[in-house]
Coordinates of C-alpha atoms in Angstrom, one line a residue:
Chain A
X260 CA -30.9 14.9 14.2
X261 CA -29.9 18.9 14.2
X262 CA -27.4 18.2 16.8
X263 CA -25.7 14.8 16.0
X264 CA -24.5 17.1 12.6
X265 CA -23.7 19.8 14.7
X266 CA -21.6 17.2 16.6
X267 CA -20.2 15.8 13.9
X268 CA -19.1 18.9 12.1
X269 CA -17.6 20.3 15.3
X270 CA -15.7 17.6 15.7
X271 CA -14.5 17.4 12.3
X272 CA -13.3 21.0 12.2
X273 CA -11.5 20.3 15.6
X274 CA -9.6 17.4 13.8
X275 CA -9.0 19.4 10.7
X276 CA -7.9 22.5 12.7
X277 CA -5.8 20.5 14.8
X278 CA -3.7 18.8 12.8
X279 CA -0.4 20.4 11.6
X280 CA 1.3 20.0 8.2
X281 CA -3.1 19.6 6.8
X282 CA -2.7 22.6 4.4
X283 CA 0.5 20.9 2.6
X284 CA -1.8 18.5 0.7
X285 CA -4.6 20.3 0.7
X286 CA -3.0 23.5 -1.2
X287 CA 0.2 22.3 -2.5
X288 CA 2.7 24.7 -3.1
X289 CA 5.1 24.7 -6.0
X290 CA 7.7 26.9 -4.5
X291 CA 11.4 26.1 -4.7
X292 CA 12.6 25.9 -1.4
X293 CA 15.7 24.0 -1.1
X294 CA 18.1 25.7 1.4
X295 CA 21.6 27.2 -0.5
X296 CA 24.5 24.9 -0.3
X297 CA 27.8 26.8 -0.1
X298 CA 30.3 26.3 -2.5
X299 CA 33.2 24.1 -2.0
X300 CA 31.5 22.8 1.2
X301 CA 31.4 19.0 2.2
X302 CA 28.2 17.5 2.5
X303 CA 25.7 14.8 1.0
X304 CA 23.2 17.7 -1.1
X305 CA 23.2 18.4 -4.2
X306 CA 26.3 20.4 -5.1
X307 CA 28.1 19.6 -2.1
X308 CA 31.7 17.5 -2.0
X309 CA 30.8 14.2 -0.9
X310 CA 33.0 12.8 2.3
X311 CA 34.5 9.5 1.5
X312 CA 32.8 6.7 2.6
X313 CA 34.4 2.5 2.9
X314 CA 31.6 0.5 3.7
X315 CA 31.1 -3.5 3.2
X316 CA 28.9 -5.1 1.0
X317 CA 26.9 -8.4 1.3
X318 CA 29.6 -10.3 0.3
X319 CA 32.0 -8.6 2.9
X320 CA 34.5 -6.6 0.3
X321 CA 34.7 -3.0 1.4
X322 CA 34.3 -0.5 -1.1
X323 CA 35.9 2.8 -1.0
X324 CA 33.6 6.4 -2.9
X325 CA 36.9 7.5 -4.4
X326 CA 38.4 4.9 -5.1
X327 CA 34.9 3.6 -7.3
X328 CA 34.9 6.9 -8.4
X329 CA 38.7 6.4 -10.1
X330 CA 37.6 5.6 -13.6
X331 CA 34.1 5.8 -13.4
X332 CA 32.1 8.4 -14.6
X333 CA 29.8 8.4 -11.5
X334 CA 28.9 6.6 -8.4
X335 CA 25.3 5.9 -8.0
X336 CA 23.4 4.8 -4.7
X337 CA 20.0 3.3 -4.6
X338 CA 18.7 2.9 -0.9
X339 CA 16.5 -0.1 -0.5
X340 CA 14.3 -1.8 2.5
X341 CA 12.9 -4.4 -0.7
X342 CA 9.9 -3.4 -0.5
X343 CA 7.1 -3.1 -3.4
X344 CA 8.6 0.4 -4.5
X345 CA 11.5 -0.6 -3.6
X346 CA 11.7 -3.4 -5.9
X347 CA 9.2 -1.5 -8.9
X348 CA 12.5 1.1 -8.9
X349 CA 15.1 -1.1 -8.3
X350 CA 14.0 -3.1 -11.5
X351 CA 13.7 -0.4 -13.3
X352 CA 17.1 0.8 -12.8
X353 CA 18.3 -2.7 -13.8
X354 CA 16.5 -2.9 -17.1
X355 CA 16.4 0.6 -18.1
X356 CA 19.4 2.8 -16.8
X357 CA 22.3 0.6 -16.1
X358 CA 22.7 -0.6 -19.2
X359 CA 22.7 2.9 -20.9
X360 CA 25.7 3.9 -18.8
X361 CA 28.5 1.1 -18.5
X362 CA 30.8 3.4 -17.2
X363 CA 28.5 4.1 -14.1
X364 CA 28.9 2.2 -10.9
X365 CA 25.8 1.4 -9.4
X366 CA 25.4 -0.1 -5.9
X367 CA 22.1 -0.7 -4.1
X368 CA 22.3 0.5 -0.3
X369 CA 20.4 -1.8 2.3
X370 CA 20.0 0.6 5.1
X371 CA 17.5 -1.7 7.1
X372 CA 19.2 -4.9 7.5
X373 CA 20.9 -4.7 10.6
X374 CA 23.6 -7.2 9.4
X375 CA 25.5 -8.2 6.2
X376 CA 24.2 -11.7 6.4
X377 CA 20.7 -10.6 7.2
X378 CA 21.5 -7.8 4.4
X379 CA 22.6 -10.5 2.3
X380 CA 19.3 -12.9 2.7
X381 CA 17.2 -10.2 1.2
X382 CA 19.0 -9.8 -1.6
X383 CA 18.8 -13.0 -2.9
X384 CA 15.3 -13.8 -1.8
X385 CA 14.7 -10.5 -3.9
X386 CA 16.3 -11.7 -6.6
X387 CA 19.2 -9.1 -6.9
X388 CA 22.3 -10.5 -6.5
X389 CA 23.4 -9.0 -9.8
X390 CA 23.7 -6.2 -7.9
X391 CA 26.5 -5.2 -5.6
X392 CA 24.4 -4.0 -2.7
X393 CA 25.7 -2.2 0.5
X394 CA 25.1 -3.3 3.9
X395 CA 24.7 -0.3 5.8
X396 CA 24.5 -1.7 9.5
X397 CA 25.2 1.2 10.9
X398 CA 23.2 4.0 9.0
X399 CA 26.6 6.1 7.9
X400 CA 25.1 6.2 4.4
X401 CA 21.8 6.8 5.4
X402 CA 22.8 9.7 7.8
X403 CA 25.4 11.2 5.3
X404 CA 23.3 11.7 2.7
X405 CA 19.7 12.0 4.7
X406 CA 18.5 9.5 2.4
X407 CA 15.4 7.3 2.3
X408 CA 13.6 4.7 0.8
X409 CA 13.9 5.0 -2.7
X410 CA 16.7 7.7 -2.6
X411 CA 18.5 8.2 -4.9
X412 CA 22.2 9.8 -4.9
X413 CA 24.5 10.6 -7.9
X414 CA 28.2 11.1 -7.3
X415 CA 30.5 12.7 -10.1
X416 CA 33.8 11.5 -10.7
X417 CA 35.7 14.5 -8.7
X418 CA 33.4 13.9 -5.7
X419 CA 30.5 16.7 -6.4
X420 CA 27.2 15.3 -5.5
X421 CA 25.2 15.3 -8.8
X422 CA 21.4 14.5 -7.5
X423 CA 19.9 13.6 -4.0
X424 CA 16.4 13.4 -4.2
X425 CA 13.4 10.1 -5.0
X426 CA 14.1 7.7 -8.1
X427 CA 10.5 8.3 -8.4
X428 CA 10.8 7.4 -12.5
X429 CA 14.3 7.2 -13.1
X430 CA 14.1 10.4 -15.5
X431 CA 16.1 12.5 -13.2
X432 CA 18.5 10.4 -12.8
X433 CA 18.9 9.6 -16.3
X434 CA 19.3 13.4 -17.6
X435 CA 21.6 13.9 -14.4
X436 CA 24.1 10.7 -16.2
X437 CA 23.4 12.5 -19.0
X438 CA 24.6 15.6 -18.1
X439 CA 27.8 14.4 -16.9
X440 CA 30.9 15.8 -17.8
Chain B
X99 CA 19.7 1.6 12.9
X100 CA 16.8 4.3 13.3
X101 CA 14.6 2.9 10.0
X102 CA 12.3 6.1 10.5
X103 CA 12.1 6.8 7.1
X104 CA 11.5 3.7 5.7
X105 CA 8.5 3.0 8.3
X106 CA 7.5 6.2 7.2
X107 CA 7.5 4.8 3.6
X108 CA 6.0 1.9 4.6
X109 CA 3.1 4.0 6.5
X110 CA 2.4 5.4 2.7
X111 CA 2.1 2.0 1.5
X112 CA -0.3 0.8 3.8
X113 CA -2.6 3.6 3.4
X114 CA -3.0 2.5 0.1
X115 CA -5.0 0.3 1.3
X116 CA -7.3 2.8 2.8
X117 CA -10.4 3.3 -0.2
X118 CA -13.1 1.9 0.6
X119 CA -12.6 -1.4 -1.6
X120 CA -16.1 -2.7 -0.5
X121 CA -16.8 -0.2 2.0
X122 CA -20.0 0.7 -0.1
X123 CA -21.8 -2.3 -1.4
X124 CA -25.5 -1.2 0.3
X125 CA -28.6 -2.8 0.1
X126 CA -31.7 -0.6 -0.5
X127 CA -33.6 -2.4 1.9
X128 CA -31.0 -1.3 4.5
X129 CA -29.2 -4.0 6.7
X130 CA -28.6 -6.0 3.3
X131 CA -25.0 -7.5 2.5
X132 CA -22.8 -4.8 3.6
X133 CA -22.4 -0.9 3.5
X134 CA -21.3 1.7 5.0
X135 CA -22.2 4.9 3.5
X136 CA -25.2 4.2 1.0
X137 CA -28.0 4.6 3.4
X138 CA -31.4 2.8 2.5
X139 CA -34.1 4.6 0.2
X140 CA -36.5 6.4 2.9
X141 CA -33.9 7.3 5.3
X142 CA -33.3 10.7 6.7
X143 CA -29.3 10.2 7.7
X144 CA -27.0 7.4 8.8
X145 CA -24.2 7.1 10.6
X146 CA -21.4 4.5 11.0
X147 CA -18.5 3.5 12.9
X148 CA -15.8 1.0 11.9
X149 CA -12.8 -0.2 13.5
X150 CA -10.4 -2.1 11.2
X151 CA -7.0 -3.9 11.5
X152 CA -5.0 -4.4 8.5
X153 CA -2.0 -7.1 8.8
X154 CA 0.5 -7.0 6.1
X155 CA 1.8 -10.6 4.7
X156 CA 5.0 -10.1 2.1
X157 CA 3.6 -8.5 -1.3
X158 CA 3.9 -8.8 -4.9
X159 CA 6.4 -7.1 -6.9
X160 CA 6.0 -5.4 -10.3
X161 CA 6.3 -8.4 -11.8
X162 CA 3.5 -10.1 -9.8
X163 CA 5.7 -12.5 -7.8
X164 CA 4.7 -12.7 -4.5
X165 CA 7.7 -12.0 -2.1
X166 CA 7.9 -12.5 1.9
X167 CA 8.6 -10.0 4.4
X168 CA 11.8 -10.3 6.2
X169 CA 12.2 -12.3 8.8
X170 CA 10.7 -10.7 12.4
X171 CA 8.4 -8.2 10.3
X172 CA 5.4 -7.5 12.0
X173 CA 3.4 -4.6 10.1
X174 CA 0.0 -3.8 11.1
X175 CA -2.0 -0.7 10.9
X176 CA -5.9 0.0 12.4
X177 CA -8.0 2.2 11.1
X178 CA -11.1 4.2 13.0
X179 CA -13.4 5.3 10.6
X180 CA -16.7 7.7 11.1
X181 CA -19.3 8.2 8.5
X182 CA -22.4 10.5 8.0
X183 CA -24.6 10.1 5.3
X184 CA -27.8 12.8 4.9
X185 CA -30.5 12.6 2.9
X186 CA -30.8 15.5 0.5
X187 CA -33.6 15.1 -1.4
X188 CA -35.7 11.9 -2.2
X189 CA -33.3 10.6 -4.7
X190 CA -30.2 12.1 -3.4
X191 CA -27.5 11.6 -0.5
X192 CA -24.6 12.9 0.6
X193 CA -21.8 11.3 3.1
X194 CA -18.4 12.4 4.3
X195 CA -16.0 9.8 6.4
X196 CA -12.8 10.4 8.0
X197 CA -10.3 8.0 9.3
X198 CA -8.0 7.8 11.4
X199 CA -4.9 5.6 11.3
X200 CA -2.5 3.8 13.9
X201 CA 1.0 2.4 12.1
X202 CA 2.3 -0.5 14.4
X203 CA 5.1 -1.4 12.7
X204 CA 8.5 -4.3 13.1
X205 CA 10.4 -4.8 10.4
X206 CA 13.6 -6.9 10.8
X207 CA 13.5 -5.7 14.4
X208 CA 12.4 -1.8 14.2
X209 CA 9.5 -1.3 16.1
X210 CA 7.7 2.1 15.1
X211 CA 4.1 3.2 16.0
X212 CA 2.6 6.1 14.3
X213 CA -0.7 7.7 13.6
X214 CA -2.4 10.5 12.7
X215 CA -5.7 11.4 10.7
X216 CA -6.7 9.5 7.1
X217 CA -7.4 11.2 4.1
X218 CA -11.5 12.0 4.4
X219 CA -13.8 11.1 1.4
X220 CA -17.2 13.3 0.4
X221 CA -19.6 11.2 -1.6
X222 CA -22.7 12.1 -3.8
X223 CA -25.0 9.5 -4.7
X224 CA -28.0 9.6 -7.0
X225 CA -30.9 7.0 -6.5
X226 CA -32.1 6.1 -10.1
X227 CA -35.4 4.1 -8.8
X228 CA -38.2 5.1 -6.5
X229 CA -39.6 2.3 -5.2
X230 CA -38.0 -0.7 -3.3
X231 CA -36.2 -2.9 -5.2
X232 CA -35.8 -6.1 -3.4
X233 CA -38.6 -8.6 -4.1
X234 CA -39.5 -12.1 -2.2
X235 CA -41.1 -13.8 -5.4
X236 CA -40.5 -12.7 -8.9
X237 CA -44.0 -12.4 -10.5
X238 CA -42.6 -10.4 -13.2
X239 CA -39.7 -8.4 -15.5
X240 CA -40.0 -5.3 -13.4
X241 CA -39.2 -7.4 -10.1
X242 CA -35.6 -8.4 -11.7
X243 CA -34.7 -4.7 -11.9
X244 CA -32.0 -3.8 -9.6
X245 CA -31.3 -0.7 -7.3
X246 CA -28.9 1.6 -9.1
X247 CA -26.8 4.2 -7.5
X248 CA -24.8 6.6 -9.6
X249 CA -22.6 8.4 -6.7
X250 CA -19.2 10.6 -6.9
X251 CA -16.7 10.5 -4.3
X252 CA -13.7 13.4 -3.8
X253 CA -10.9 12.0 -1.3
X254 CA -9.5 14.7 0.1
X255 CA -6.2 14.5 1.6
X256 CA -6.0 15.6 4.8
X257 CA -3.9 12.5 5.8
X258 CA 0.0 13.1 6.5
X259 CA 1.7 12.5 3.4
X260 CA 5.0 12.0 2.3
X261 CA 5.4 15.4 1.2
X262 CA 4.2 17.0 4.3
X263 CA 6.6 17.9 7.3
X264 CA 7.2 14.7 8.5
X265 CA 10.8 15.2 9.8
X266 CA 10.1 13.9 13.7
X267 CA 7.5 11.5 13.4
X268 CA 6.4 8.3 11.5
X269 CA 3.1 9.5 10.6
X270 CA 2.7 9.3 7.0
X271 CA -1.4 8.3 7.1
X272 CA -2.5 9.4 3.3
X273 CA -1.6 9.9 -0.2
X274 CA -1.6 13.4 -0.4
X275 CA -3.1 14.0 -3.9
X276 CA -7.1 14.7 -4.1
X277 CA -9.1 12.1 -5.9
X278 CA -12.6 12.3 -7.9
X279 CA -14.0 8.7 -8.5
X280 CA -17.6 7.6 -10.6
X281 CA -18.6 4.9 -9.2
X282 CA -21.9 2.5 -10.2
X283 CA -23.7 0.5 -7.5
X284 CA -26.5 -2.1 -8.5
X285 CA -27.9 -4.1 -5.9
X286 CA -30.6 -6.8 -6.2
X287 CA -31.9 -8.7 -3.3
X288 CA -34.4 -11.5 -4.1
X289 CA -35.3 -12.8 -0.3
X290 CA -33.1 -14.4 1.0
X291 CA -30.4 -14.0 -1.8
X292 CA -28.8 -10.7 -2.5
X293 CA -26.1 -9.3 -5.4
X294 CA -24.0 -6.4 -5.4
X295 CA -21.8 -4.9 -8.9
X296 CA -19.6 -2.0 -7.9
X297 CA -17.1 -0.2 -10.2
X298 CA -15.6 2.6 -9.8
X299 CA -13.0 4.8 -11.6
X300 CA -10.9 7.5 -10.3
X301 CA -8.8 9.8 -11.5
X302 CA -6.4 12.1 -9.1
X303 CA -5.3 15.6 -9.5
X304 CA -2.3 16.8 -10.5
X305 CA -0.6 18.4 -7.7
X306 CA 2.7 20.7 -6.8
X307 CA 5.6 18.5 -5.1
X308 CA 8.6 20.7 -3.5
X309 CA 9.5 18.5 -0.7
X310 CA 10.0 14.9 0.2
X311 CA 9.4 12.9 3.4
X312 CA 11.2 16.6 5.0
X313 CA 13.8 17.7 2.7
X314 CA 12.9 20.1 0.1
X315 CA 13.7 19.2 -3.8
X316 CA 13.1 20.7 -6.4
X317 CA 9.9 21.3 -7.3
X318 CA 8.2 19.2 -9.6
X319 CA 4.3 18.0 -11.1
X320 CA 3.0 15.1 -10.2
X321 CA -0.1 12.9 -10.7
X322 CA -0.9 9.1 -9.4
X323 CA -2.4 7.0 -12.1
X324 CA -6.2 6.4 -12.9
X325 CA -7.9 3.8 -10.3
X326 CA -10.6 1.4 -11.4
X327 CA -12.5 -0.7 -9.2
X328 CA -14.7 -3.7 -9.4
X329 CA -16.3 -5.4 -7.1
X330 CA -19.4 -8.2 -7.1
X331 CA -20.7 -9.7 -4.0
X332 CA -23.6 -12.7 -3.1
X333 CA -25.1 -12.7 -0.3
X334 CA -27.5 -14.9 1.7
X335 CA -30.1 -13.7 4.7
X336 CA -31.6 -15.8 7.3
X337 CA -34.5 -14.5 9.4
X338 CA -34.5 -15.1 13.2
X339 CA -37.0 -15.7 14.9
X340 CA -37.4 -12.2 16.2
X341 CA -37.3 -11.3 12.1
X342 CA -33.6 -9.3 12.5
X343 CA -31.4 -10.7 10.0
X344 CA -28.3 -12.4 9.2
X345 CA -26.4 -12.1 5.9
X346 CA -23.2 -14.3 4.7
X347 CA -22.1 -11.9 1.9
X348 CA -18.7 -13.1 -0.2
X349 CA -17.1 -10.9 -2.0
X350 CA -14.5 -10.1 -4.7
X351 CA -12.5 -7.2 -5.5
X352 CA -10.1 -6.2 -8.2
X353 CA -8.4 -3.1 -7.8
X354 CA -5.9 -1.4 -10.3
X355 CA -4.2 1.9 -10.4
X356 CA -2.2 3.1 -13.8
X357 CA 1.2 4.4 -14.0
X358 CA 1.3 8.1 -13.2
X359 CA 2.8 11.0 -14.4
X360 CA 6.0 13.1 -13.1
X361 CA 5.8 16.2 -15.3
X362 CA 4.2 14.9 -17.7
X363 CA 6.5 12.1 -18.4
X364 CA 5.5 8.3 -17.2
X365 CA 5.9 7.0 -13.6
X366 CA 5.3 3.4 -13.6
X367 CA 6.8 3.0 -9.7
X368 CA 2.8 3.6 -8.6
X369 CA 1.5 1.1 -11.0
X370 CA -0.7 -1.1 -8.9
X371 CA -3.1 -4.4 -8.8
X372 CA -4.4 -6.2 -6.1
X373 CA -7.4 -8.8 -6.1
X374 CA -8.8 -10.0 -2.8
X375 CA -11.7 -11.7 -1.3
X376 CA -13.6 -10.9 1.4
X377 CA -16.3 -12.5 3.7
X378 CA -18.9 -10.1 5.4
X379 CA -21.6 -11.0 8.3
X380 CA -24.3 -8.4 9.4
X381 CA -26.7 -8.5 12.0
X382 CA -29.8 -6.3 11.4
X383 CA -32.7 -5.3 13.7
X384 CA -36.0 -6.0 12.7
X385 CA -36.7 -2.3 10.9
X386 CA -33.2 -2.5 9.9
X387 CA -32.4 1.0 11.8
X388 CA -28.8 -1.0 13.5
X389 CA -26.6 -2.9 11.6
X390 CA -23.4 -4.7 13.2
X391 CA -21.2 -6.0 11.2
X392 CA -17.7 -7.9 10.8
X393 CA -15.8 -8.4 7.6
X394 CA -12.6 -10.1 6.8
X395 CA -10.6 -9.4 3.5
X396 CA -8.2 -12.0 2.4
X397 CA -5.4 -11.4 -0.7
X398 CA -4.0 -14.2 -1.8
X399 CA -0.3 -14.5 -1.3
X400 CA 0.6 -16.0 -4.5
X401 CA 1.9 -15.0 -7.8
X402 CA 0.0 -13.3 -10.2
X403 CA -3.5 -11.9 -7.6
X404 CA -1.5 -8.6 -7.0
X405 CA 1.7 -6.7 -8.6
X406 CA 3.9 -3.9 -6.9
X407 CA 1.3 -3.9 -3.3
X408 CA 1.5 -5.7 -0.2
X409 CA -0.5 -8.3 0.5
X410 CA -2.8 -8.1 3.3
X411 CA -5.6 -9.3 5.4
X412 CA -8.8 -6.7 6.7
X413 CA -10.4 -7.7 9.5
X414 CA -13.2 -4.8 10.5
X415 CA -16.6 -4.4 12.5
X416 CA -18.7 -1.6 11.6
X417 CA -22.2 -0.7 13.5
X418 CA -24.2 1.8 11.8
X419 CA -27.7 3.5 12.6
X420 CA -30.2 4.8 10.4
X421 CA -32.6 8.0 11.0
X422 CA -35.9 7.1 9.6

């Protein structure tokens, strides 16, 4: 009996010793540690001018950054696979945020899909084709801005990116609208 | 198209799925309608071993209509999972488990397979009867009482979580947050029929976020909702003619988590529900020392059984041995 727990709790400090990245959840740290973006440099971060982009969306028609950005206020982009979160913050956005800010342009970014039409089909089987939602086949949006599921990117109206981080619940990104010039 | 990230975000999702929905329905008697870390009353220890496979099937969204998975999505994840359980004094016990998870993944095409170590759970539970409490013949009042266990578990995350380093790999295998839950277990068997309540509630702790699936933001509070759990089970034993034991246990589980809270301010994107059924068969020997058992978990992919969580199906087998 002695030994079986001796066993065991050898081998569960060998796991527990032995895995990296343990102590990040098991003492969180609150520390700000977001690497310093120079000024004036080009880049998908926060504070960084965002490279133009021309990408389709799933109804074919290529849309330009700048030229959404000329008379807009902001470009937003939502990255979705459709899943639950996905669609808990993508509805959110719809019935919360958009409306607030007409002068916004909002696009949702499917960076899964690896085709329009497949990008297409899972837009409206998720019931979002009052959206206009990107197809991005070929990860440029993804890779630009090093997004994810559920990021979420702000783009000001002379190019400056304005937030780059999780929708998580959709505060953020409404003070960052806010807070636009 | 790489996908890492989002099969890293759909690794988070499916450990979700990891607490023990059912996991803990005992039977005093020992070998009873399931269990895996409530040993029986007299025992000195137990220990347990349970292989699982989880298949994912569409899920519900926040509205709780069931959607499909793309087409070609294959998501599966399998869970090993070791227990202990000591006796610490007559009416008291104490477990710890630990997991660990494979992610097999395809979704619209991606393949990914990732795993890593679960987040581990350390249970308390307190005995609140002495004696025995399953009966053959009610002959009076006092044979109707059931076995009630008061317990506390503390998940600890020592799973990969999304705000871990996770830049290289799709390992993403628990929550990340620490959890305390009450739970309540009364069990009845009358030979050869058997009842289980469980509930639970849980409430996590509010931790430190600076970082997200590898890129550092800035740093913010967060805390997942509260988590309640219900679960009832019947059960029915045969006796073979060498007197081990079969038991048909059917189950059902409702599990909820609340919105939670980004500093301070509402996060409904966590908000969960999920109801499911599951079907549990356990051999026991004689003195009820092994137990082998094999368990399938079915949600129901329709509206309105789940919102904002994938819909799956469980299959596991467990064997545990108790130390008289």
């Amino acid at each position: 009996m002695c030994c079986v727990s001796r066993w065991l709790a050898l081998g569960l400090i060998l796991l527990l010793t032995g895995c990296q990245d343990l102590t990040d959840d098991l003492a969180p740290s609150g520390a700000d540690k977001r690497p310093a973006v120079q000024a004036g440099s080009s880049g998908g971060r926060v504070g960084q001018l965002s490279p133009d982009f021309t990408i389709e969306d799933t109804l074919y028609t290529p849309h330009s950054l700048y030229t959404e950005l000329t008379g807009a206020d902001a470009v937003v982009l939502y990255f979705t696979m459709w899943c639950p979160i996905c669609d808990s913050h993508s509805s959110h956005l719809r019935r919360y945020v958009v409306p607030e800010f007409p002068n916004v342009r909002f696009f949702l970014v499917d960076y899964v899909d690896d085709s329009v039409a497949a990008s297409r089909a899972a837009q409206m089987a998720n019931g979002y084709t009052d959206f206009t939602v990107l197809a991005d086949v070929d990860d440029r949006l993804e890779t630009l801005y090093d997004a994810a599921m559920g990021t979420t990117v702000v783009i000001d109206s002379t190019g400056i990116v304005r937030m780059n981080e999780d929708y998580k619940n959709g505060d953020k990104l409404r003070q960052t609208l806010e807070s636009l010039p | 198209m790489t996908g890492r990230r989002f099969l890293r975000r759909m690794a988070l999702a499916t450990v979700l799925g990891l607490s023990p929905v059912v996991a803990w329905s005992a039977s005093c008697c020992g070998g009873g309608s399931s269990s895996s870390l409530v040993m029986p009353k007299f025992s000195r220890a137990m220990v347990a071993a349970s292989m699982a496979t989880e298949h994912y099937d569409g899920f519900w969204d926040s509205d709780g209509t069931y959607r499909e998975d793309p087409p070609n999505s294959d998501l599966n994840q399998y869970r090993f999972n070791l227990g202990y359980a000591q006796r610490l004094a007559s009416r008291w016990q104490a477990s710890v488990s630990l997991p660990y998870v494979w992610n097999s993944n395809r979704y619209s095409g991606l393949d990914s397979h990732t795993d890593g170590l679960g987040d581990a759970a350390v249970g308390f539970w307190y005995e609140a009867f002495d004696n025995i409490k399953c009966v053959w013949k009610v002959r009076n009042w006092a044979d109707l009482e059931p076995a009630i266990y008061l317990g506390a578990t503390l998940t600890v995350p020592t799973g990969i979580s999304p705000y871990d380093d996770v830049s290289n790999n799709f390992d993403i295998t628990g929550r990340g947050f620490y959890r305390l839950d009450a739970n309540l277990l009364l069990d009845k068997t009358i030979y050869p029929w058997n009842a289980t309540l469980a509930l639970s509630y849980g409430k996590y702790l509010e931790r430190d976020v600076n970082r997200e699936y590898g890129n550092y933001v800035e740093p913010y509070r967060k805390r997942l909702g509260d988590r309640r759990l219900a679960s009832a089970s019947v059960g029915y034993t045969y006796f073979l003619e060498s007197m081990d034991t079969l038991t048909f246990t059917l189950a059902y589980s409702h599990l909820e988590e609340a919105a939670g809270r980004i500093d301070g301010q509402p996060d409904p994107s966590t908000e969960m529900l999920k109801r499911a059924f599951a079907a549990t068969v356990a051999l026991a020997t004689m003195d009820r020392d092994w137990v082998l058992k094999g368990s399938l978990s079915h949600a129901i992919p329709e509206n309105g059984w789940g919102k904002n969580f994938p819909v799956t199906n469980v299959l596991s087998l467990e064997v545990s041995h108790v130390l008289r």
